[in-house]
Tab-separated table of C-alpha atoms and ligand atoms in Angstrom:
chain	number	residue	atom	x	y	z
A	1	MET	CA	-5.526	22.066	-6.450
A	2	GLU	CA	-3.839	25.378	-5.766
A	3	GLN	CA	-0.316	24.075	-5.842
A	4	LYS	CA	1.664	24.423	-9.070
A	5	ALA	CA	4.608	22.367	-10.176
A	6	ASP	CA	8.023	23.986	-9.862
A	7	THR	CA	9.482	24.988	-13.189
A	8	ASP	CA	13.123	24.192	-12.578
A	9	THR	CA	14.769	21.141	-14.093
A	10	ILE	CA	15.189	18.085	-11.888
A	11	ALA	CA	17.289	14.959	-12.266
A	12	ALA	CA	17.834	11.640	-10.519
A	13	ILE	CA	19.090	8.126	-11.034
A	14	ALA	CA	15.893	6.260	-11.886
A	15	THR	CA	17.158	2.684	-11.536
A	16	PRO	CA	18.286	0.881	-8.374
A	17	ILE	CA	21.846	1.610	-7.360
A	18	GLY	CA	24.155	-1.294	-7.937
A	19	GLN	CA	25.724	-3.257	-10.707
A	20	GLY	CA	23.378	-4.138	-13.495
A	21	GLY	CA	22.872	-4.157	-17.221
A	22	ILE	CA	21.503	-0.665	-17.615
A	23	GLY	CA	21.141	2.365	-15.406
A	24	ILE	CA	18.913	5.303	-16.240
A	25	ILE	CA	19.362	8.964	-15.402
A	26	ARG	CA	16.136	10.860	-15.759
A	27	ILE	CA	15.894	14.619	-16.283
A	28	SER	CA	12.657	16.628	-16.387
A	29	GLY	CA	12.030	20.305	-16.973
A	30	PRO	CA	12.646	23.037	-19.523
A	31	GLU	CA	16.460	22.739	-19.458
A	32	SER	CA	16.496	19.002	-20.146
A	33	LEU	CA	17.468	19.141	-23.802
A	34	GLU	CA	20.117	21.853	-23.263
A	35	ILE	CA	21.712	19.769	-20.531
A	36	LEU	CA	21.770	16.725	-22.797
A	37	LYS	CA	23.409	18.711	-25.593
A	38	ARG	CA	26.118	19.896	-23.234
A	39	LEU	CA	27.107	16.393	-22.143
A	40	PHE	CA	26.203	14.087	-24.997
A	41	ARG	CA	28.016	13.596	-28.280
A	42	PRO	CA	25.961	11.500	-30.658
A	43	LYS	CA	27.755	8.957	-32.856
A	44	ARG	CA	26.300	10.547	-35.978
A	45	PRO	CA	25.753	14.295	-36.189
A	46	VAL	CA	22.249	15.294	-35.135
A	47	GLU	CA	20.683	18.393	-36.681
A	48	GLN	CA	17.830	18.373	-34.300
A	49	PHE	CA	16.853	15.839	-31.658
A	50	LYS	CA	13.547	14.269	-32.606
A	51	SER	CA	11.171	13.491	-29.788
A	52	HIS	CA	10.885	9.955	-28.430
A	53	ARG	CA	13.863	8.608	-30.429
A	54	LEU	CA	16.881	6.784	-29.092
A	55	TYR	CA	20.301	8.240	-29.973
A	56	LEU	CA	23.551	6.369	-29.544
A	57	GLY	CA	26.580	8.364	-28.427
A	58	HIS	CA	28.966	9.186	-25.603
A	59	ILE	CA	28.707	11.167	-22.421
A	60	PHE	CA	31.603	13.558	-22.001
A	61	ASP	CA	32.751	15.577	-19.044
A	62	PRO	CA	32.758	19.094	-20.540
A	63	GLY	CA	35.323	20.207	-17.948
A	64	THR	CA	38.003	17.644	-18.752
A	65	GLY	CA	36.842	16.431	-22.147
A	66	MET	CA	36.958	12.878	-20.807
A	67	CYS	CA	34.609	10.292	-22.312
A	68	LEU	CA	32.666	8.544	-19.562
A	69	ASP	CA	30.393	6.009	-21.178
A	70	GLU	CA	28.687	4.964	-24.356
A	71	VAL	CA	24.988	5.561	-23.800
A	72	LEU	CA	21.565	5.671	-25.405
A	73	ALA	CA	19.824	8.989	-24.892
A	74	THR	CA	16.184	9.899	-25.465
A	75	TYR	CA	14.653	13.326	-25.597
A	76	MET	CA	10.906	13.399	-25.011
A	77	LYS	CA	9.245	16.669	-25.808
A	78	ALA	CA	6.500	18.056	-23.567
A	79	PRO	CA	3.660	17.417	-23.086
A	80	ARG	CA	3.623	13.750	-24.160
A	81	THR	CA	5.832	12.625	-21.278
A	82	TYR	CA	5.597	11.197	-17.755
A	83	THR	CA	5.704	14.657	-16.178
A	84	LYS	CA	4.171	16.594	-19.100
A	85	GLU	CA	7.479	18.476	-19.183
A	86	ASP	CA	10.464	17.993	-21.467
A	87	VAL	CA	12.109	14.778	-20.327
A	88	VAL	CA	15.516	13.304	-21.120
A	89	GLU	CA	16.596	9.804	-20.222
A	90	VAL	CA	20.146	8.586	-20.496
A	91	ASN	CA	20.648	4.819	-20.496
A	92	SER	CA	24.174	4.137	-19.394
A	93	HIS	CA	25.907	1.100	-18.003
A	94	SER	CA	24.901	0.539	-14.435
A	95	GLY	CA	27.361	0.869	-11.625
A	96	TYR	CA	27.347	3.147	-8.653
A	97	PHE	CA	30.264	5.256	-9.790
A	98	ILE	CA	29.319	5.738	-13.431
A	99	LEU	CA	25.715	6.668	-12.615
A	100	SER	CA	26.762	9.066	-9.853
A	101	LYS	CA	29.304	10.679	-12.140
A	102	ILE	CA	26.801	11.257	-14.949
A	103	LEU	CA	24.266	12.599	-12.466
A	104	GLU	CA	26.899	14.941	-11.062
A	105	LEU	CA	27.581	16.330	-14.558
A	106	VAL	CA	23.844	16.777	-15.148
A	107	LEU	CA	23.563	18.686	-11.882
A	108	GLU	CA	26.583	20.840	-12.731
A	109	SER	CA	24.929	21.635	-16.042
A	110	GLY	CA	21.927	23.213	-14.377
A	111	ALA	CA	19.555	20.590	-12.987
A	112	ARG	CA	18.697	20.133	-9.347
A	113	ILE	CA	18.472	16.755	-7.642
A	114	ALA	CA	14.890	15.452	-7.570
A	115	GLN	CA	13.125	14.659	-4.308
A	116	PRO	CA	11.635	11.171	-3.849
A	117	GLY	CA	8.515	10.921	-6.002
A	118	GLU	CA	9.046	14.355	-7.539
A	119	PHE	CA	8.629	13.179	-11.141
A	120	THR	CA	5.278	11.647	-10.258
A	121	LEU	CA	4.381	14.729	-8.201
A	122	ARG	CA	4.939	16.818	-11.313
A	123	ALA	CA	2.820	14.441	-13.381
A	124	TYR	CA	0.091	15.002	-10.829
A	125	LEU	CA	0.508	18.771	-10.465
A	126	ASN	CA	0.659	19.172	-14.234
A	127	GLY	CA	-2.643	17.333	-14.505
A	128	ARG	CA	-1.510	14.205	-16.319
A	129	ILE	CA	-2.681	11.914	-13.541
A	130	ASP	CA	-4.877	12.367	-10.488
A	131	LEU	CA	-3.897	11.478	-6.957
A	132	THR	CA	-5.356	7.963	-7.025
A	133	GLN	CA	-3.257	7.160	-10.084
A	134	ALA	CA	-0.128	8.571	-8.442
A	135	GLU	CA	-0.701	6.472	-5.335
A	136	ALA	CA	-1.237	3.374	-7.439
A	137	VAL	CA	2.271	3.787	-8.838
A	138	VAL	CA	3.638	3.028	-5.359
A	139	ASP	CA	1.283	0.067	-5.045
A	140	LEU	CA	2.458	-1.271	-8.371
A	141	ILE	CA	6.072	-1.112	-7.246
A	142	ASN	CA	5.327	-2.621	-3.833
A	143	SER	CA	2.860	-5.247	-4.947
A	144	ARG	CA	3.579	-8.726	-3.661
A	145	SER	CA	1.075	-10.678	-5.744
A	146	GLU	CA	-0.480	-10.879	-9.154
A	147	ARG	CA	-3.854	-9.755	-7.852
A	148	GLY	CA	-2.093	-6.779	-6.224
A	149	LEU	CA	-0.559	-5.903	-9.585
A	150	TYR	CA	-3.968	-6.073	-11.201
A	151	LEU	CA	-5.512	-3.789	-8.575
A	152	ALA	CA	-2.677	-1.301	-8.892
A	153	SER	CA	-2.669	-1.263	-12.666
A	154	GLU	CA	-6.442	-0.841	-12.835
A	155	GLN	CA	-6.084	2.122	-10.510
A	156	ILE	CA	-3.314	3.606	-12.643
A	157	ARG	CA	-5.701	3.356	-15.565
A	158	GLY	CA	-8.125	5.445	-13.537
A	159	SER	CA	-10.648	2.937	-12.170
A	160	LEU	CA	-10.915	4.544	-8.746
A	161	ARG	CA	-10.850	8.064	-10.155
A	162	ASP	CA	-13.706	7.241	-12.538
A	163	LYS	CA	-15.706	5.716	-9.727
A	164	ILE	CA	-15.198	8.762	-7.490
A	165	ASN	CA	-16.043	11.095	-10.345
A	166	ALA	CA	-19.264	9.200	-10.983
A	167	LEU	CA	-20.235	9.518	-7.318
A	168	THR	CA	-19.317	13.200	-7.384
A	169	ASP	CA	-21.478	13.830	-10.459
A	170	GLN	CA	-24.500	12.314	-8.767
A	171	LEU	CA	-23.853	14.371	-5.662
A	172	ILE	CA	-23.556	17.592	-7.621
A	173	GLN	CA	-26.801	16.827	-9.354
A	174	ILE	CA	-28.779	16.479	-6.110
A	175	LEU	CA	-26.966	19.406	-4.514
A	176	GLY	CA	-28.111	21.471	-7.517
A	177	GLN	CA	-31.733	20.486	-6.875
A	178	ILE	CA	-31.489	21.373	-3.211
A	179	GLU	CA	-29.801	24.707	-3.846
A	180	ALA	CA	-32.423	25.650	-6.408
A	181	ALA	CA	-35.140	24.814	-3.892
A	182	ILE	CA	-33.362	26.984	-1.307
A	183	ASP	CA	-33.207	29.893	-3.752
A	184	PHE	CA	-36.860	29.538	-4.799
A	185	PRO	CA	-38.643	28.302	-1.673
A	186	ASP	CA	-42.084	28.838	-3.197
A	187	GLU	CA	-41.340	26.574	-6.086
A	188	GLU	CA	-39.675	23.769	-4.157
A	189	ASP	CA	-41.748	21.125	-5.910
A	190	THR	CA	-40.549	22.264	-9.322
A	191	PHE	CA	-36.888	21.910	-8.419
A	192	LEU	CA	-36.671	19.276	-5.763
A	193	ASP	CA	-37.818	15.670	-5.959
A	194	ARG	CA	-37.415	14.731	-2.296
A	195	GLU	CA	-38.156	11.078	-2.799
A	196	GLY	CA	-35.709	10.883	-5.667
A	197	VAL	CA	-33.010	12.610	-3.616
A	198	VAL	CA	-33.491	10.227	-0.701
A	199	LYS	CA	-33.140	7.291	-3.068
A	200	ILE	CA	-29.974	8.617	-4.661
A	201	LEU	CA	-28.451	9.424	-1.275
A	202	SER	CA	-29.122	5.928	0.046
A	203	ASP	CA	-27.671	4.468	-3.095
A	204	LEU	CA	-24.552	6.634	-2.814
A	205	ILE	CA	-24.076	5.483	0.765
A	206	THR	CA	-24.327	1.850	-0.329
A	207	GLN	CA	-21.796	2.351	-3.116
A	208	ILE	CA	-19.364	4.112	-0.770
A	209	THR	CA	-19.757	1.347	1.803
A	210	SER	CA	-18.810	-1.313	-0.704
A	211	LEU	CA	-15.749	0.708	-1.669
A	212	ILE	CA	-14.771	0.937	1.999
A	213	ASP	CA	-15.220	-2.823	2.336
A	214	ALA	CA	-12.888	-3.381	-0.594
A	215	HIS	CA	-10.050	-1.730	1.287
A	216	SER	CA	-8.903	-4.883	3.054
A	217	GLU	CA	-8.366	-6.479	-0.344
A	218	LYS	CA	-5.762	-3.920	-1.214
A	219	LYS	CA	-3.855	-4.500	1.987
A	220	THR	CA	-3.933	-8.242	1.537
A	221	TRP	CA	-2.772	-8.393	-2.058
A	222	ILE	CA	-0.278	-5.571	-2.037
A	223	GLU	CA	1.285	-5.791	1.414
A	224	GLY	CA	0.458	-9.380	2.239
A	225	ILE	CA	-1.470	-10.999	5.096
A	226	SER	CA	0.390	-10.120	8.252
A	227	THR	CA	0.468	-13.353	10.204
A	228	VAL	CA	1.935	-13.434	13.690
A	229	ILE	CA	3.081	-16.666	15.312
A	230	ALA	CA	2.605	-16.250	19.041
A	231	GLY	CA	2.694	-18.453	22.092
A	232	ARG	CA	4.592	-19.010	25.268
A	233	VAL	CA	8.256	-19.942	25.274
A	234	ASN	CA	9.413	-23.209	23.775
A	235	VAL	CA	6.115	-24.298	22.226
A	236	GLY	CA	7.828	-24.480	18.826
A	237	LYS	CA	7.052	-21.118	17.164
A	238	SER	CA	10.415	-20.789	15.459
A	239	SER	CA	10.310	-24.423	14.407
A	240	LEU	CA	6.903	-23.750	12.879
A	241	LEU	CA	8.195	-20.720	10.982
A	242	ASN	CA	11.080	-22.746	9.613
A	243	ARG	CA	8.798	-25.594	8.661
A	244	ILE	CA	6.298	-23.369	6.828
A	245	LEU	CA	9.118	-21.600	4.994
A	246	ASP	CA	10.958	-24.849	4.448
A	247	GLU	CA	14.255	-23.269	5.496
A	248	GLN	CA	16.258	-22.686	8.678
A	249	ARG	CA	15.291	-19.056	9.116
A	250	ALA	CA	15.029	-18.758	12.897
A	251	ILE	CA	17.200	-20.226	15.641
A	252	VAL	CA	15.605	-23.184	17.394
A	253	THR	CA	16.856	-24.454	20.756
A	254	ALA	CA	15.441	-26.314	23.723
A	255	ILE	CA	16.212	-23.264	25.866
A	256	PRO	CA	13.059	-21.257	26.652
A	257	GLY	CA	13.340	-17.650	25.487
A	258	THR	CA	15.463	-18.274	22.397
A	259	THR	CA	13.752	-15.789	20.096
A	260	ARG	CA	13.932	-12.155	21.147
A	261	ASP	CA	13.336	-10.149	18.000
A	262	VAL	CA	10.538	-10.357	15.501
A	263	ILE	CA	11.686	-12.466	12.578
A	264	GLU	CA	9.768	-11.742	9.417
A	265	SER	CA	9.660	-13.630	6.139
A	266	ILE	CA	7.449	-13.397	3.118
A	267	LEU	CA	6.094	-16.373	1.304
A	268	SER	CA	3.393	-16.996	-1.227
A	269	ILE	CA	0.679	-19.506	-0.454
A	270	GLU	CA	-1.610	-20.285	-3.399
A	271	GLY	CA	-0.554	-16.953	-4.905
A	272	VAL	CA	-1.450	-15.023	-1.763
A	273	PRO	CA	1.404	-13.063	-0.191
A	274	VAL	CA	1.830	-13.929	3.490
A	275	ARG	CA	4.092	-11.976	5.835
A	276	LEU	CA	4.951	-14.507	8.482
A	277	MET	CA	6.353	-13.263	11.785
A	278	ASP	CA	7.991	-15.347	14.477
A	279	THR	CA	8.017	-13.595	17.841
A	280	ALA	CA	9.546	-13.842	21.280
A	281	GLY	CA	7.749	-16.357	23.482
A	282	ILE	CA	5.457	-14.874	26.084
A	283	ARG	CA	6.345	-15.563	29.682
A	284	GLN	CA	5.621	-13.617	32.801
A	285	VAL	CA	8.677	-14.045	34.976
A	286	THR	CA	11.726	-12.885	33.175
A	287	ASP	CA	14.489	-10.647	34.468
A	288	ASP	CA	16.102	-10.514	31.099
A	289	GLU	CA	15.898	-6.967	29.719
A	290	VAL	CA	16.272	-8.110	26.105
A	291	GLU	CA	13.554	-10.701	26.448
A	292	LYS	CA	11.191	-8.169	28.036
A	293	ILE	CA	11.587	-5.873	25.033
A	294	GLY	CA	11.017	-8.856	22.768
A	295	VAL	CA	7.742	-9.618	24.515
A	296	GLN	CA	6.658	-5.967	24.103
A	297	LEU	CA	7.370	-6.244	20.390
A	298	THR	CA	5.241	-9.375	20.262
A	299	GLU	CA	2.339	-7.493	21.798
A	300	GLU	CA	2.637	-4.682	19.250
A	301	ARG	CA	2.710	-7.069	16.316
A	302	LEU	CA	-0.271	-8.926	17.716
A	303	LYS	CA	-2.354	-5.758	17.637
A	304	GLU	CA	-1.630	-5.122	13.955
A	305	ALA	CA	-1.876	-8.722	12.807
A	306	ASP	CA	-4.435	-9.776	10.195
A	307	LEU	CA	-4.103	-13.313	11.494
A	308	VAL	CA	-2.622	-14.862	14.631
A	309	LEU	CA	-1.287	-18.372	14.817
A	310	ALA	CA	-1.607	-19.104	18.535
A	311	VAL	CA	0.717	-21.999	19.214
A	312	LEU	CA	0.324	-24.372	22.177
A	313	ASP	CA	2.486	-27.355	23.077
A	314	GLN	CA	0.018	-30.225	23.299
A	315	SER	CA	2.540	-32.395	25.138
A	316	LEU	CA	2.269	-30.054	28.119
A	317	PRO	CA	-0.804	-29.066	30.131
A	318	LEU	CA	-2.479	-25.708	29.506
A	319	SER	CA	-0.638	-22.924	31.275
A	320	PRO	CA	-1.912	-19.538	32.482
A	321	GLU	CA	0.146	-17.885	29.723
A	322	ASP	CA	-1.646	-19.956	27.080
A	323	ILE	CA	-5.014	-18.896	28.431
A	324	GLN	CA	-3.976	-15.248	28.681
A	325	LEU	CA	-2.841	-15.216	25.087
A	326	LEU	CA	-6.090	-16.712	23.848
A	327	GLU	CA	-8.102	-14.217	25.865
A	328	LYS	CA	-6.025	-11.364	24.502
A	329	ILE	CA	-6.639	-12.318	20.891
A	330	ARG	CA	-10.266	-13.248	21.457
A	331	HIS	CA	-11.467	-10.655	18.915
A	332	LYS	CA	-8.857	-11.298	16.269
A	333	THR	CA	-8.861	-13.688	13.370
A	334	ALA	CA	-6.805	-16.531	14.778
A	335	LEU	CA	-5.964	-20.157	14.406
A	336	LEU	CA	-5.145	-22.321	17.380
A	337	VAL	CA	-2.169	-24.532	16.534
A	338	LEU	CA	-1.573	-27.541	18.785
A	339	ASN	CA	2.064	-28.387	18.121
A	340	LYS	CA	4.229	-31.409	18.879
A	341	ILE	CA	1.637	-34.063	18.003
A	342	ASP	CA	4.529	-36.486	17.556
A	343	LEU	CA	4.562	-36.538	21.371
A	344	ALA	CA	1.817	-37.901	23.606
A	345	PRO	CA	-0.832	-35.364	24.634
A	346	ALA	CA	-0.586	-34.190	28.229
A	347	ILE	CA	-4.307	-33.719	28.687
A	348	ASP	CA	-7.615	-34.357	26.957
A	349	TRP	CA	-7.432	-31.399	24.583
A	350	ASN	CA	-10.921	-31.747	23.192
A	351	GLN	CA	-12.203	-31.276	26.713
A	352	ALA	CA	-9.782	-28.441	27.532
A	353	LEU	CA	-10.642	-26.477	24.391
A	354	LYS	CA	-14.315	-26.308	25.312
A	355	ASP	CA	-13.593	-23.682	27.960
A	356	LEU	CA	-11.427	-21.556	25.683
A	357	PRO	CA	-12.420	-18.948	23.085
A	358	PRO	CA	-13.711	-20.857	20.057
A	359	PHE	CA	-10.927	-20.623	17.497
A	360	PRO	CA	-10.525	-23.026	14.613
A	361	THR	CA	-7.927	-25.550	15.729
A	362	LEU	CA	-5.288	-27.562	13.918
A	363	LYS	CA	-2.878	-30.228	15.120
A	364	VAL	CA	0.634	-30.204	13.700
A	365	SER	CA	4.165	-31.283	14.298
A	366	ALA	CA	6.814	-28.756	13.377
A	367	LEU	CA	9.315	-31.535	13.894
A	368	THR	CA	7.899	-34.068	11.407
A	369	GLY	CA	5.944	-31.652	9.201
A	370	GLU	CA	2.633	-33.372	9.822
A	371	GLY	CA	-0.356	-31.056	9.363
A	372	ILE	CA	1.711	-28.248	7.812
A	373	PRO	CA	0.094	-28.330	4.320
A	374	THR	CA	-3.347	-28.039	5.924
A	375	LEU	CA	-2.111	-25.199	8.103
A	376	LYS	CA	-0.906	-23.280	5.062
A	377	LYS	CA	-4.267	-23.662	3.327
A	378	GLU	CA	-6.085	-22.561	6.455
A	379	ILE	CA	-4.008	-19.358	6.709
A	380	VAL	CA	-5.250	-18.246	3.313
A	381	ARG	CA	-8.791	-19.468	3.796
A	382	LEU	CA	-9.271	-17.648	7.077
A	383	VAL	CA	-8.282	-14.278	5.643
A	384	ILE	CA	-9.467	-14.441	2.052
A	385	GLY	CA	-12.281	-16.984	2.279
A	386	THR	CA	-12.650	-20.016	0.103
A	387	ASP	CA	-14.641	-18.651	-2.782
A	388	LYS	CA	-12.207	-16.629	-4.726
A	389	ASP	CA	-14.929	-14.680	-6.458
A	390	LEU	CA	-12.968	-11.472	-6.288
A	391	ASP	CA	-14.552	-8.224	-7.320
A	392	PRO	CA	-13.850	-7.930	-11.055
A	393	SER	CA	-14.054	-4.132	-10.932
A	394	GLY	CA	-10.587	-4.211	-9.396
A	395	ILE	CA	-11.192	-1.147	-7.266
A	396	ALA	CA	-9.726	-1.220	-3.780
A	397	PRO	CA	-8.949	2.023	-1.961
A	398	ASN	CA	-5.930	2.468	0.298
A	399	ILE	CA	-6.061	3.647	3.922
A	400	ARG	CA	-6.028	7.345	3.088
A	401	GLN	CA	-8.743	6.989	0.492
A	402	THR	CA	-10.796	4.826	2.826
A	403	ARG	CA	-10.634	7.479	5.521
A	404	ALA	CA	-11.927	10.085	3.097
A	405	LEU	CA	-14.684	7.711	1.980
A	406	LYS	CA	-15.749	7.222	5.597
A	407	GLU	CA	-15.889	11.005	6.049
A	408	ALA	CA	-17.970	11.359	2.912
A	409	ARG	CA	-20.319	8.626	4.098
A	410	LYS	CA	-20.757	10.358	7.460
A	411	TYR	CA	-21.776	13.612	5.730
A	412	LEU	CA	-24.117	11.814	3.373
A	413	GLU	CA	-25.799	10.065	6.284
A	414	SER	CA	-26.308	13.409	8.018
A	415	ALA	CA	-27.695	14.900	4.816
A	416	LEU	CA	-30.035	11.956	4.398
A	417	GLN	CA	-31.244	12.271	7.954
A	418	ALA	CA	-31.763	16.038	7.584
A	419	ILE	CA	-33.790	15.647	4.434
A	420	THR	CA	-36.008	12.838	5.751
A	421	GLU	CA	-36.660	14.721	8.984
A	422	GLY	CA	-37.614	17.883	7.106
A	423	THR	CA	-34.825	20.016	8.629
A	424	PRO	CA	-34.164	23.256	6.670
A	425	LEU	CA	-32.578	22.410	3.321
A	426	GLU	CA	-29.524	24.543	4.099
A	427	ILE	CA	-28.393	21.817	6.481
A	428	SER	CA	-28.529	19.124	3.824
A	429	ALA	CA	-26.764	21.378	1.340
A	430	PHE	CA	-24.004	22.033	3.865
A	431	GLU	CA	-23.485	18.321	4.521
A	432	LEU	CA	-23.459	17.520	0.822
A	433	ARG	CA	-20.789	20.140	0.168
A	434	ASN	CA	-18.682	18.574	2.919
A	435	ALA	CA	-19.164	15.168	1.327
A	436	LEU	CA	-18.014	16.595	-2.008
A	437	ASP	CA	-14.871	17.955	-0.363
A	438	SER	CA	-14.101	14.566	1.150
A	439	LEU	CA	-14.461	12.870	-2.224
A	440	GLY	CA	-12.324	15.609	-3.759
A	441	GLU	CA	-9.526	14.730	-1.355
A	442	ILE	CA	-9.343	11.264	-2.833
A	443	VAL	CA	-8.594	12.363	-6.369
A	444	GLY	CA	-6.529	15.338	-5.226
A	445	GLU	CA	-8.839	18.245	-5.881
A	446	THR	CA	-9.098	19.345	-2.270
A	447	THR	CA	-6.112	17.565	-0.760
A	448	PRO	CA	-4.123	19.601	1.793
A	449	GLU	CA	-0.443	20.106	0.996
A	450	HIS	CA	0.885	18.167	3.987
A	451	VAL	CA	-1.083	15.127	2.844
A	452	LEU	CA	0.449	15.411	-0.611
A	453	GLU	CA	3.891	15.605	0.948
A	454	SER	CA	3.350	12.476	2.968
A	455	ILE	CA	2.024	10.623	-0.088
A	456	PHE	CA	4.953	11.489	-2.344
A	457	SER	CA	7.579	10.954	0.328
A	458	ARG	CA	6.724	7.237	0.143
A	459	PHE	CA	8.076	7.080	-3.381
A	460	CYS	CA	11.605	6.149	-4.214
A	461	ILE	CA	14.067	8.620	-5.679
A	462	GLY	CA	13.818	8.841	-9.445
A	463	LYS	CA	10.121	7.891	-9.588
B	501	LIG	N1	8.949	-33.244	19.587
B	501	LIG	C1	8.787	-32.033	19.062
B	501	LIG	N2	9.618	-31.052	19.418
B	501	LIG	C2	9.453	-29.844	18.865
B	501	LIG	C3	8.439	-29.569	17.936
B	501	LIG	N3	8.507	-28.268	17.572
B	501	LIG	C4	9.541	-27.751	18.259
B	501	LIG	N4	10.119	-28.679	19.054
B	501	LIG	C5	11.247	-28.498	19.962
B	501	LIG	O1	10.877	-27.576	20.964
B	501	LIG	C6	11.988	-26.775	21.366
B	501	LIG	C7	11.642	-25.301	21.199
B	501	LIG	O2	11.441	-25.018	19.842
B	501	LIG	P1	11.466	-23.520	19.274
B	501	LIG	O3	11.009	-23.604	17.880
B	501	LIG	O4	12.773	-22.876	19.549
B	501	LIG	O5	10.347	-22.887	20.198
B	501	LIG	P2	9.918	-21.363	20.327
B	501	LIG	O6	8.478	-21.357	20.618
B	501	LIG	O7	10.393	-20.589	19.147
B	501	LIG	O8	10.724	-20.931	21.614
B	501	LIG	P3	11.127	-19.447	22.108
B	501	LIG	O9	11.733	-18.722	20.970
B	501	LIG	O10	12.111	-19.728	23.187
B	501	LIG	O11	9.894	-18.826	22.613
B	501	LIG	C8	13.137	-27.233	20.470
B	501	LIG	O12	13.917	-28.139	21.193
B	501	LIG	C9	12.448	-27.906	19.309
B	501	LIG	O13	13.234	-28.866	18.687
B	501	LIG	C10	7.568	-30.657	17.560
B	501	LIG	O14	6.644	-30.558	16.737
B	501	LIG	N5	7.792	-31.867	18.151
B	502	LIG	MG1	11.612	-19.021	18.979
């Protein structure tokens, strides 16, 4: 990493804005203590602020002499702090005005307002954490399940970093052999154990592949299973959403084309976070501009969905729209939901289904609630599987890390091919160096600046 942390002092409100018990203003940088001294009058005289101690006192406006709030202030001396810089935290009462006012005084006293994620960026640039740990902080905050919390906290403790470092060490070791053999071509046998290298390379590829496979776990547990309810108009999609959530979330009417927007709700089924989306019903002939846009939105959500609940009204015959939908989602994980089983079936469904893509099928009634518990279980089972033997290592890379792992794997495969085919060793060495760079991007050693920016911009202010 070439980039260095700025050395000015930054400040931000570190707690959510709003009324609450406590609000925290966080300051980091060399001026932190001076700024605190300017604004804070401790209850009892303080000779010297000791590090990591809480002091009770008042915040004053040095301009007017007005007392603003009774607070608890902490000074944390570098480097044993979140950013490895001097850090001050002021715990005040929480309200928009009081927190803004204290922040304003801190800024007037010499700090600059922190960018989103800038405290964590400094922790990273100052070498306290690597990039995988920084990214896990966002996961921890965003996590929607206990398993997600576990994955994030393991990663904050360095599980992914350690894994990547172990892979990197092995790579460096074989690269060393190959480079020595390049430098001393007559003594290749002394330096290079070709068979051994091939074995290690294959093993590295296997390890990287299992890391890549673990990616979907992260998405599931931290963001939730994105589940899209789709179907033609009036089949009962919104009723189904309401029934699964057990609340009147979406408008239900007998008029076809009621839902126009995507209506999203989150619920937990057996501890698994599920993002359930009700969408506009699909129908071909509509002149309604709003409805057309709604149908476009449906199509977009369908593409990104982890799971589709394709709803049909079993009291009506199959329509061309039903068939089109099922064809469209042929390659997705989907569940066919035959709704309205409180009404008589219009056709012999067992027969009709034989000609359709083979999705698992469930019969329900959104009106009476019949079949809904089974449907909920199926949603989880289809995405997670039944055996919950989850990887105890708790390592699951995010999208960015997975991309870098795929790059690394590509280079390793080329290197492996080159070495088995007897191509000049320079080629293998070149590919291995590329693989090292890709792995380095994951922990932040070779990460381009624009990537860092996009990572830290996902943080909230004050983190
Ligand atoms: N008998 C019966 N009627 C149902 C059932 N589910 C929904 N309905 C009725 O079907 C009509 C349409 O229901 P909605 O939930 O609005 O259907 P939708 O698929 O969201 O419709 P659009 O938003 O217009 O695409 C309403 O009159 C519901 O009361 C069911 O299981 N049984
Ligand atoms: Mg609807």
